[in-house]
Amino acid sequence: MIFVDACFGKDTPYTPVWFMRQAGRYLSEYMEVRSKAGDFLSLCKNPALASEVTLQPVDILDVDAAILFSDILVVPMEMGMELGFFKGEGPKFSKTIDSFSDVKSLSLDSSSRLNYVYDTISLTREKLHKDKALIGFCGAPWTLATYMVEGEGSKTYAKSKKILYSNKELLHALLEKITHNLKEYLKCQIKAGVNAVMIFDSWASALECDSYFEFSWEYLKDIAQEIKKEYPHIPVILFPKGISGFLDRIDGEFDVFGVDWSTPLLQAKNLLGDKYVLQGNLEPCRIYNRDSMLSGAKEILEIMKGKRHIFNLGHGMLPDLPRENAIELVKFIHNYKF
Ligand code: CP3
């Protein structure tokens, strides 16, 4: 698989490409299947339909990898927190984590309740062309913890950080419990058939440098190390969003570093490119305009020169991005001559 080869830094005939949030609302085909399922969470829990939307971007865009259709928040949900997704408001938990007894009430065994995810994986792997990779994923402990403490997305993360600065033992207890669940969950995804795993730390940018390494990166490294120890042939991709100022402190045992769009790619290459394969980092909004998209892509390709690089966006696809441009972008990457 060209994508897996690229994750391990092997030479490939062209730069492989896929897009974060490549399955989603910008595709009318996705909207049709979602309405068949009823709502977003029902879609995640329906392996036949979740598998169908996982495969859509491979068929429509010809990307080199599919990413499992699910959500990072199914793990806290199966740890025992009631979750809803509300139109225009995003995800919400009905209760929040405030105390040690709340942490204690959370399950250590969510992975045994996520069979709908593993069924989606095996169904998808059966149907996916053998040259295309299937990526499994989870959220980073820190990112999941913020949702569990705030109960929803937040602009300031004030509640999570209040705990961080006034009761760090509580935050560590929560992070440890989440980490335990995530290790088991990723191993189950691998057993079900994913070819790589990615950890999304979407709210990495909420923390100052020392706090980031203590409350997030250490846990990401721990998960990555455990996966690499048991499954050395499965690439591990880490994506911390918004920490371009801390790249000189990035270390650990993993294969691919996901570069967000706010990080100058040349800077990431100079600091991390020898140690890790880089994935990224076109600013997603460039896809609104064909010329901006192609000039941005060219710049990225010329920095990486087809070596130790997987093309991606610097964050997820947006619901109103024009699909024709996304299709053209994949063709442009595949046909690019260095
Ligand atoms: O195509 C893919 O990338 C695979 C599926 C996927 C989804 N969410 C589907 C989804 C993946 C990998 C995720 C990860 C995820 N979920 C992250 C990390 C990546 C990132 O974007 O930073 C986060 C922070 C979440 C939590 C989440 N899920 C939010 C905040 C929202 C609402 C925001 C929004 O975009 O509406 C979701 C809902 C969600 N997850 C949708 C999809 C396709 C939209 C739901 C819908 O159909 O209405």
Short mmCIF file of C-alpha atoms and ligand atoms in Angstrom, two decimals:
data_model
loop_
_atom_site.label_atom_id
_atom_site.label_comp_id
_atom_site.label_asym_id
_atom_site.label_seq_id
_atom_site.Cartn_x
_atom_site.Cartn_y
_atom_site.Cartn_z
CA MET A 1 0.00 0.00 0.00
CA ILE A 2 1.46 3.28 -1.13
CA PHE A 3 0.08 5.13 1.89
CA VAL A 4 1.63 2.70 4.39
CA ASP A 5 4.94 2.72 2.50
CA ALA A 6 4.97 6.52 2.69
CA CYS A 7 4.23 6.40 6.44
CA PHE A 8 7.44 4.40 6.87
CA GLY A 9 9.44 6.83 4.74
CA LYS A 10 9.83 4.48 1.76
CA ASP A 11 10.02 5.93 -1.75
CA THR A 12 6.65 5.89 -3.54
CA PRO A 13 5.74 6.51 -7.23
CA TYR A 14 3.79 9.63 -6.22
CA THR A 15 2.91 11.49 -3.03
CA PRO A 16 -0.12 9.81 -1.42
CA VAL A 17 -2.99 12.07 -0.43
CA TRP A 18 -6.11 11.99 1.74
CA PHE A 19 -8.06 14.70 3.57
CA MET A 20 -9.03 15.00 7.20
CA ARG A 21 -12.86 14.98 7.44
CA GLN A 22 -12.98 13.72 3.84
CA ALA A 23 -16.29 11.95 4.55
CA GLY A 24 -18.87 14.55 5.43
CA ARG A 25 -21.39 17.19 4.60
CA TYR A 26 -19.67 18.63 1.49
CA LEU A 27 -20.70 15.37 -0.24
CA SER A 28 -24.40 15.08 -1.16
CA GLU A 29 -23.91 11.30 -1.08
CA TYR A 30 -22.99 11.59 2.62
CA MET A 31 -26.09 13.67 3.36
CA GLU A 32 -28.27 11.02 1.71
CA VAL A 33 -26.83 8.19 3.80
CA ARG A 34 -26.98 10.28 6.98
CA SER A 35 -30.69 10.93 6.44
CA LYS A 36 -31.22 7.20 5.85
CA ALA A 37 -29.56 6.57 9.22
CA GLY A 38 -31.66 9.28 10.92
CA ASP A 39 -28.90 11.28 12.61
CA PHE A 40 -25.12 11.43 12.98
CA LEU A 41 -24.77 9.08 15.98
CA SER A 42 -27.12 6.50 14.47
CA LEU A 43 -24.91 6.60 11.38
CA CYS A 44 -21.81 5.95 13.52
CA LYS A 45 -23.55 2.98 15.13
CA ASN A 46 -24.73 1.44 11.85
CA PRO A 47 -21.79 -0.54 10.36
CA ALA A 48 -23.32 -1.01 6.89
CA LEU A 49 -24.02 2.71 6.46
CA ALA A 50 -20.87 3.91 8.25
CA SER A 51 -18.85 1.67 5.95
CA GLU A 52 -20.64 3.14 2.93
CA VAL A 53 -19.68 6.71 3.88
CA THR A 54 -16.13 5.63 4.75
CA LEU A 55 -15.75 4.43 1.15
CA GLN A 56 -17.38 7.45 -0.54
CA PRO A 57 -14.29 9.71 -0.64
CA VAL A 58 -12.17 6.90 -2.10
CA ASP A 59 -14.68 6.43 -4.93
CA ILE A 60 -15.38 10.13 -5.48
CA LEU A 61 -11.95 11.73 -4.89
CA ASP A 62 -9.59 8.77 -5.52
CA VAL A 63 -7.67 9.45 -2.31
CA ASP A 64 -5.06 6.87 -1.24
CA ALA A 65 -6.59 6.14 2.15
CA ALA A 66 -10.04 5.89 3.69
CA ILE A 67 -10.53 7.03 7.27
CA LEU A 68 -12.96 5.09 9.41
CA PHE A 69 -16.25 6.95 9.69
CA SER A 70 -16.93 7.50 13.38
CA ASP A 71 -16.20 10.23 15.92
CA ILE A 72 -13.62 10.78 18.66
CA LEU A 73 -16.48 11.22 21.17
CA VAL A 74 -17.80 7.65 20.94
CA VAL A 75 -15.12 6.68 23.49
CA PRO A 76 -16.29 8.99 26.32
CA MET A 77 -19.84 8.04 25.36
CA GLU A 78 -19.07 4.34 25.86
CA MET A 79 -17.17 5.17 29.06
CA GLY A 80 -20.62 6.07 30.34
CA MET A 81 -21.32 9.70 29.35
CA GLU A 82 -24.59 10.46 27.60
CA LEU A 83 -23.85 12.26 24.29
CA GLY A 84 -25.97 14.16 21.82
CA PHE A 85 -25.14 16.02 18.59
CA PHE A 86 -27.26 19.11 18.04
CA LYS A 87 -27.71 20.98 14.75
CA GLY A 88 -25.56 24.10 14.63
CA GLU A 89 -24.28 23.53 18.17
CA GLY A 90 -22.13 20.42 17.84
CA PRO A 91 -21.66 17.70 20.44
CA LYS A 92 -22.93 17.94 24.05
CA PHE A 93 -22.63 15.65 27.07
CA SER A 94 -25.60 15.75 29.43
CA LYS A 95 -23.32 15.67 32.51
CA THR A 96 -19.74 16.81 33.03
CA ILE A 97 -16.73 15.44 34.91
CA ASP A 98 -16.12 17.56 38.04
CA SER A 99 -14.74 15.31 40.76
CA PHE A 100 -12.76 12.16 41.59
CA SER A 101 -16.02 10.28 42.08
CA ASP A 102 -17.09 11.29 38.54
CA VAL A 103 -13.79 9.92 37.21
CA LYS A 104 -14.27 6.76 39.23
CA SER A 105 -17.71 6.19 37.72
CA LEU A 106 -16.25 6.08 34.18
CA SER A 107 -15.74 2.66 32.62
CA LEU A 108 -12.28 1.23 31.91
CA ASP A 109 -13.82 -1.10 29.38
CA SER A 110 -15.40 1.07 26.67
CA SER A 111 -13.53 -0.93 24.02
CA SER A 112 -15.84 -3.90 24.59
CA ARG A 113 -18.87 -1.70 23.80
CA LEU A 114 -17.53 -0.35 20.52
CA ASN A 115 -18.25 -3.39 18.39
CA TYR A 116 -20.13 -1.27 15.86
CA VAL A 117 -16.80 0.44 15.10
CA TYR A 118 -14.94 -2.86 14.63
CA ASP A 119 -17.77 -4.16 12.41
CA THR A 120 -17.52 -0.98 10.31
CA ILE A 121 -13.80 -1.60 9.97
CA SER A 122 -14.06 -5.22 8.85
CA LEU A 123 -16.87 -4.45 6.40
CA THR A 124 -14.90 -1.56 4.95
CA ARG A 125 -11.64 -3.48 4.69
CA GLU A 126 -13.48 -6.21 2.74
CA LYS A 127 -14.76 -3.72 0.17
CA LEU A 128 -11.77 -1.39 -0.06
CA HIS A 129 -9.29 -1.93 -2.93
CA LYS A 130 -6.18 -3.70 -1.63
CA ASP A 131 -3.91 -0.80 -2.61
CA LYS A 132 -5.90 1.69 -0.50
CA ALA A 133 -5.26 1.97 3.23
CA LEU A 134 -7.86 2.17 5.97
CA ILE A 135 -6.97 4.58 8.79
CA GLY A 136 -8.37 4.05 12.28
CA PHE A 137 -8.35 6.88 14.82
CA CYS A 138 -9.13 8.22 18.25
CA GLY A 139 -9.00 11.59 19.98
CA ALA A 140 -6.08 12.54 22.22
CA PRO A 141 -6.70 12.14 25.97
CA TRP A 142 -6.37 15.92 26.48
CA THR A 143 -8.84 16.77 23.68
CA LEU A 144 -11.36 14.19 24.97
CA ALA A 145 -10.88 15.39 28.56
CA THR A 146 -11.78 18.97 27.58
CA TYR A 147 -15.11 17.78 26.13
CA MET A 148 -15.79 15.65 29.21
CA VAL A 149 -15.02 18.50 31.62
CA GLU A 150 -16.67 21.32 29.66
CA GLY A 151 -19.56 19.14 28.41
CA GLU A 152 -19.21 20.66 24.93
CA GLY A 153 -16.79 22.55 22.69
CA SER A 154 -15.25 25.60 24.35
CA LYS A 155 -13.59 28.85 23.29
CA THR A 156 -11.52 29.29 26.46
CA TYR A 157 -11.26 25.80 28.04
CA ALA A 158 -11.54 27.72 31.31
CA LYS A 159 -13.08 24.87 33.30
CA SER A 160 -10.48 22.31 32.13
CA LYS A 161 -7.65 24.74 32.86
CA LYS A 162 -9.06 25.72 36.22
CA ILE A 163 -8.73 22.05 37.18
CA LEU A 164 -5.29 21.89 35.58
CA TYR A 165 -4.01 24.77 37.74
CA SER A 166 -5.89 23.99 40.95
CA ASN A 167 -6.30 20.19 41.07
CA LYS A 168 -3.88 18.62 38.64
CA GLU A 169 -4.21 15.18 40.27
CA LEU A 170 -7.85 15.12 39.20
CA LEU A 171 -6.95 15.95 35.60
CA HIS A 172 -4.19 13.31 35.55
CA ALA A 173 -6.61 10.71 36.96
CA LEU A 174 -9.05 11.50 34.15
CA LEU A 175 -6.31 11.48 31.49
CA GLU A 176 -5.00 8.12 32.73
CA LYS A 177 -8.41 6.56 32.58
CA ILE A 178 -9.03 7.85 29.06
CA THR A 179 -5.56 6.67 27.97
CA HIS A 180 -6.24 3.16 29.22
CA ASN A 181 -9.47 3.06 27.18
CA LEU A 182 -7.79 4.44 24.05
CA LYS A 183 -4.98 1.87 24.07
CA GLU A 184 -7.49 -0.97 24.13
CA TYR A 185 -9.68 0.75 21.55
CA LEU A 186 -6.85 1.25 19.03
CA LYS A 187 -5.69 -2.36 19.49
CA CYS A 188 -9.23 -3.58 18.76
CA GLN A 189 -9.34 -1.36 15.66
CA ILE A 190 -6.07 -2.91 14.48
CA LYS A 191 -7.36 -6.44 15.10
CA ALA A 192 -10.47 -5.55 13.07
CA GLY A 193 -8.30 -4.54 10.11
CA VAL A 194 -7.14 -0.90 10.05
CA ASN A 195 -3.76 -0.34 8.35
CA ALA A 196 -2.70 2.75 10.32
CA VAL A 197 -3.91 4.72 13.34
CA MET A 198 -4.10 8.46 13.89
CA ILE A 199 -4.59 10.41 17.11
CA PHE A 200 -6.29 13.81 16.80
CA ASP A 201 -5.24 16.37 19.41
CA SER A 202 -7.53 19.08 18.13
CA TRP A 203 -7.35 21.28 21.23
CA ALA A 204 -3.57 21.06 21.76
CA SER A 205 -3.36 24.83 21.23
CA ALA A 206 -5.27 25.50 24.47
CA LEU A 207 -2.15 24.81 26.55
CA GLU A 208 1.10 26.65 27.26
CA CYS A 209 4.29 24.76 26.45
CA ASP A 210 5.16 22.96 29.72
CA SER A 211 1.51 22.15 30.38
CA TYR A 212 1.14 20.77 26.87
CA PHE A 213 3.94 18.27 27.41
CA GLU A 214 2.78 17.30 30.90
CA PHE A 215 -0.96 17.01 30.21
CA SER A 216 -1.07 15.94 26.60
CA TRP A 217 2.09 14.92 24.76
CA GLU A 218 3.23 12.44 27.45
CA TYR A 219 -0.08 10.58 27.09
CA LEU A 220 0.13 10.58 23.29
CA LYS A 221 3.64 9.15 23.47
CA ASP A 222 2.50 6.49 25.91
CA ILE A 223 -0.30 5.34 23.57
CA ALA A 224 2.00 5.44 20.52
CA GLN A 225 4.70 3.43 22.29
CA GLU A 226 2.26 0.75 23.33
CA ILE A 227 0.92 0.39 19.78
CA LYS A 228 4.41 0.31 18.25
CA LYS A 229 5.52 -2.34 20.77
CA GLU A 230 2.68 -4.71 19.82
CA TYR A 231 2.14 -3.72 16.20
CA PRO A 232 5.39 -2.38 14.72
CA HIS A 233 4.01 -2.77 11.16
CA ILE A 234 1.09 -0.38 11.87
CA PRO A 235 2.03 3.28 11.32
CA VAL A 236 1.09 5.70 14.10
CA ILE A 237 0.21 9.27 13.09
CA LEU A 238 0.00 12.06 15.68
CA PHE A 239 -1.75 15.35 14.91
CA PRO A 240 -1.45 18.04 17.57
CA LYS A 241 -3.28 21.11 16.25
CA GLY A 242 -1.79 24.53 16.97
CA ILE A 243 1.56 23.85 18.64
CA SER A 244 3.93 25.20 16.00
CA GLY A 245 5.82 27.06 18.73
CA PHE A 246 6.81 23.83 20.49
CA LEU A 247 8.08 21.71 17.60
CA ASP A 248 11.65 21.66 18.95
CA ARG A 249 10.39 19.64 21.94
CA ILE A 250 8.55 16.95 19.96
CA ASP A 251 9.92 13.46 20.56
CA GLY A 252 8.68 9.89 20.92
CA GLU A 253 8.15 6.64 19.15
CA PHE A 254 5.72 7.17 16.28
CA ASP A 255 5.91 7.36 12.49
CA VAL A 256 4.07 10.36 11.07
CA PHE A 257 3.69 13.91 12.41
CA GLY A 258 0.57 15.73 11.20
CA VAL A 259 1.38 19.37 10.46
CA ASP A 260 -1.47 21.85 10.86
CA TRP A 261 -1.96 24.72 8.41
CA SER A 262 -0.69 27.40 10.81
CA THR A 263 2.77 25.81 10.90
CA PRO A 264 5.17 26.82 8.10
CA LEU A 265 5.92 23.45 6.49
CA LEU A 266 9.59 24.25 5.88
CA GLN A 267 10.02 24.91 9.59
CA ALA A 268 8.41 21.55 10.44
CA LYS A 269 10.62 19.85 7.85
CA ASN A 270 13.79 21.39 9.28
CA LEU A 271 12.90 20.47 12.87
CA LEU A 272 11.17 17.11 12.44
CA GLY A 273 11.54 15.90 8.85
CA ASP A 274 14.53 13.61 9.46
CA LYS A 275 12.87 11.81 12.35
CA TYR A 276 9.23 11.66 11.22
CA VAL A 277 7.35 11.51 7.95
CA LEU A 278 5.27 14.69 7.65
CA GLN A 279 1.59 14.82 6.76
CA GLY A 280 -0.10 18.03 5.70
CA ASN A 281 -0.73 20.91 5.49
CA LEU A 282 -2.81 22.83 2.93
CA GLU A 283 -5.03 25.46 4.54
CA PRO A 284 -8.51 23.95 3.88
CA CYS A 285 -10.09 27.28 2.83
CA ARG A 286 -7.77 27.47 -0.17
CA ILE A 287 -10.08 24.84 -1.71
CA TYR A 288 -12.73 27.58 -2.13
CA ASN A 289 -10.60 29.01 -4.95
CA ARG A 290 -8.96 26.86 -7.64
CA ASP A 291 -5.86 29.03 -8.17
CA SER A 292 -5.20 29.46 -4.46
CA MET A 293 -5.61 25.75 -3.98
CA LEU A 294 -3.21 24.74 -6.73
CA SER A 295 -0.56 27.34 -5.85
CA GLY A 296 -0.72 26.29 -2.18
CA ALA A 297 -0.41 22.62 -3.13
CA LYS A 298 2.55 23.32 -5.43
CA GLU A 299 4.37 25.17 -2.70
CA ILE A 300 3.90 22.24 -0.29
CA LEU A 301 5.01 19.65 -2.85
CA GLU A 302 8.11 21.69 -3.73
CA ILE A 303 9.13 21.92 -0.07
CA MET A 304 8.79 18.16 0.47
CA LYS A 305 10.05 17.10 -3.02
CA GLY A 306 8.11 13.81 -2.92
CA LYS A 307 10.11 12.46 0.02
CA ARG A 308 8.84 11.48 3.46
CA HIS A 309 5.55 13.26 2.84
CA ILE A 310 1.83 12.48 2.81
CA PHE A 311 -0.30 15.26 1.36
CA ASN A 312 -3.25 16.34 3.49
CA LEU A 313 -5.05 19.46 4.60
CA GLY A 314 -3.83 21.33 7.67
CA HIS A 315 -7.22 20.62 9.31
CA GLY A 316 -10.56 19.17 8.23
CA MET A 317 -12.69 19.68 5.10
CA LEU A 318 -15.46 22.24 5.65
CA PRO A 319 -19.11 21.47 4.81
CA ASP A 320 -19.34 24.02 1.97
CA LEU A 321 -16.07 23.37 0.13
CA PRO A 322 -16.58 22.65 -3.59
CA ARG A 323 -16.08 18.96 -4.28
CA GLU A 324 -14.94 19.54 -7.90
CA ASN A 325 -11.91 21.39 -6.54
CA ALA A 326 -11.13 18.60 -4.08
CA ILE A 327 -11.28 16.07 -6.95
CA GLU A 328 -8.94 18.23 -9.04
CA LEU A 329 -6.54 18.61 -6.10
CA VAL A 330 -6.11 14.84 -5.75
CA LYS A 331 -5.39 14.55 -9.50
CA PHE A 332 -2.88 17.40 -9.27
CA ILE A 333 -0.99 15.70 -6.41
CA HIS A 334 -0.96 12.31 -8.13
CA ASN A 335 0.29 13.69 -11.45
CA TYR A 336 2.82 16.17 -10.06
CA LYS A 337 6.29 15.82 -11.57
CA PHE A 338 9.16 16.84 -9.32
O1 CP3 B 1 -13.92 11.79 7.36
C1 CP3 B 1 -13.40 11.69 8.47
O2 CP3 B 1 -12.47 12.42 8.88
C2 CP3 B 1 -13.84 10.56 9.40
C3 CP3 B 1 -14.78 10.86 10.42
C4 CP3 B 1 -14.52 11.85 11.52
C5 CP3 B 1 -15.56 12.64 12.05
N1 CP3 B 1 -15.10 13.31 13.15
C6 CP3 B 1 -16.93 12.70 11.50
C7 CP3 B 1 -17.81 13.81 11.90
C8 CP3 B 1 -13.38 12.12 12.30
C9 CP3 B 1 -11.97 11.60 12.13
C10 CP3 B 1 -13.78 13.03 13.32
C11 CP3 B 1 -12.87 13.49 14.38
C12 CP3 B 1 -13.32 14.54 15.30
N2 CP3 B 1 -14.55 14.70 15.87
C13 CP3 B 1 -12.47 15.54 15.84
C14 CP3 B 1 -10.99 15.65 15.54
C15 CP3 B 1 -10.70 16.24 14.22
C16 CP3 B 1 -10.91 17.73 14.14
O3 CP3 B 1 -11.73 18.15 13.31
O4 CP3 B 1 -10.22 18.48 14.87
C17 CP3 B 1 -13.23 16.33 16.72
C18 CP3 B 1 -12.74 17.54 17.49
C19 CP3 B 1 -14.54 15.80 16.74
C20 CP3 B 1 -15.70 16.26 17.57
C21 CP3 B 1 -16.83 16.69 16.72
N3 CP3 B 1 -17.59 15.85 15.94
C22 CP3 B 1 -17.33 17.99 16.57
C23 CP3 B 1 -16.77 19.22 17.27
C24 CP3 B 1 -18.41 17.92 15.69
C25 CP3 B 1 -19.34 19.02 15.29
C26 CP3 B 1 -18.66 20.02 14.46
C27 CP3 B 1 -19.10 19.92 13.04
O5 CP3 B 1 -18.24 19.83 12.17
O6 CP3 B 1 -20.32 19.95 12.85
C28 CP3 B 1 -18.52 16.58 15.26
C29 CP3 B 1 -19.52 16.05 14.31
C30 CP3 B 1 -18.98 15.29 13.12
N4 CP3 B 1 -17.99 14.34 13.15
C31 CP3 B 1 -19.45 15.40 11.78
C32 CP3 B 1 -18.73 14.46 11.02
C33 CP3 B 1 -18.91 14.15 9.55
C34 CP3 B 1 -20.58 16.29 11.32
C35 CP3 B 1 -21.84 15.66 11.76
C36 CP3 B 1 -22.96 15.81 10.81
O7 CP3 B 1 -23.06 15.02 9.86
O8 CP3 B 1 -23.78 16.71 11.05
#
